[in-house]
Coordinates of C-alpha atoms in Angstrom, one line a residue:
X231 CA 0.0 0.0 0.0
X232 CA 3.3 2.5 0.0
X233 CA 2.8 5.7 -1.7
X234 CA -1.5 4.9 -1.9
X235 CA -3.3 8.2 -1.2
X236 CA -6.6 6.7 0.8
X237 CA -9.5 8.7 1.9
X238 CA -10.4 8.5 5.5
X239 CA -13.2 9.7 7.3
X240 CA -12.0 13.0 9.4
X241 CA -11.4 10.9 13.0
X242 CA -9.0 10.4 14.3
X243 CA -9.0 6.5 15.1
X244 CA -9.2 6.2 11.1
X245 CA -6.1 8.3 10.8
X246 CA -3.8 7.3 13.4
X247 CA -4.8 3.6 12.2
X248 CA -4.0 4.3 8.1
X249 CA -0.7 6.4 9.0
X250 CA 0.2 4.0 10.9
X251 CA 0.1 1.4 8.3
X252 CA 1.6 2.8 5.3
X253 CA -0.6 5.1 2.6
X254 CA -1.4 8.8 3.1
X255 CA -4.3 9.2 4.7
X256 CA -6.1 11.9 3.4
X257 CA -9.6 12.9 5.6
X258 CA -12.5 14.3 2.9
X259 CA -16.1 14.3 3.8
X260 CA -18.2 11.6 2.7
X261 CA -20.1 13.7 0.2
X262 CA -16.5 15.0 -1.6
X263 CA -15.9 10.7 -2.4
X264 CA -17.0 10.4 -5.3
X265 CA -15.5 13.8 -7.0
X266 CA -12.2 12.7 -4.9
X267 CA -11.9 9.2 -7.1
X268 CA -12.8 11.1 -10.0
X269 CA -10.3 13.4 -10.2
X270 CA -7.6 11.1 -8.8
X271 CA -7.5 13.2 -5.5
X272 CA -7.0 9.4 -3.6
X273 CA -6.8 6.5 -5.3
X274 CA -9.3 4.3 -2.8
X275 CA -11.3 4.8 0.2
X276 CA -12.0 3.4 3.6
X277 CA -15.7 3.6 4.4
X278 CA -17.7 1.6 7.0
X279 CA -20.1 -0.1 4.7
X280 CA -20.5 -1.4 1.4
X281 CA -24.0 -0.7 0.9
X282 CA -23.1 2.6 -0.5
X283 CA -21.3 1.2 -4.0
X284 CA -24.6 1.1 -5.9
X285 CA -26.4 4.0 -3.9
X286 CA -23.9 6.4 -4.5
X287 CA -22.8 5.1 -7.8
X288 CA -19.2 4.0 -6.8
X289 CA -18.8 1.7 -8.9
X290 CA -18.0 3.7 -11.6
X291 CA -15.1 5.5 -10.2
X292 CA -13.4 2.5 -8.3
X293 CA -13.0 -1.3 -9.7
X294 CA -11.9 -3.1 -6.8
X295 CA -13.7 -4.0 -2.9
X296 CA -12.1 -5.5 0.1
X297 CA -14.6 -5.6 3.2
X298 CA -11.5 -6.2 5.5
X299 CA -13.4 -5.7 9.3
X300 CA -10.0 -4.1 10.8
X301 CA -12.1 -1.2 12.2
X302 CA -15.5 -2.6 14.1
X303 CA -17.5 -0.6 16.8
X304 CA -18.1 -2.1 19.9

C-alpha cells in the first residue's frame, strides 16, 4: 500500500490507524468521495459499509472491494 493516497473519514481512530500502516491518509467528507476518485485526489477509500457502492454510484469511479473488518464498533 506504500505511496496509496486513501480517503479517510476526518477521525481520528481512522487516521492514526492508516498512518500507521503505510498510505497517506487523506480525511475528505463523505459527500466529496466520489469527486475525490474522479479526479484522482486518492486512489481508494476506507468507508464503514458497502452498501453505498450502488447507492452512491461508486462503482463507476473504483474497480476493486475488500470488506476487511479491521475497524468494528463495539
Amino acid at each position: 500500500m506504500k505511496g496509496l493516497k486513501l480517503r479517510v473519514p476526518d477521525a481520528p481512530l481512522y487516521i492514526m490507524y492508516r498512518r500507521s500502516s503505510a498510505p497517506n491518509a487523506t480525511p475528505i467528507a463523505f459527500a466529496e468521495v466520489y469527486l475525490a476518485l474522479q479526479n484522482k485526489t486518492v486512489d481508494a477509500q476506507e468507508k464503514p459499509a458497502a452498501g453505498r457502492i450502488l447507492a452512491k454510484k461508486f462503482y463507476e469511479v473504483q474497480t476493486h472491494v475488500n470488506l476487511t473488518g479491521h475497524i468494528t464498533r463495539c
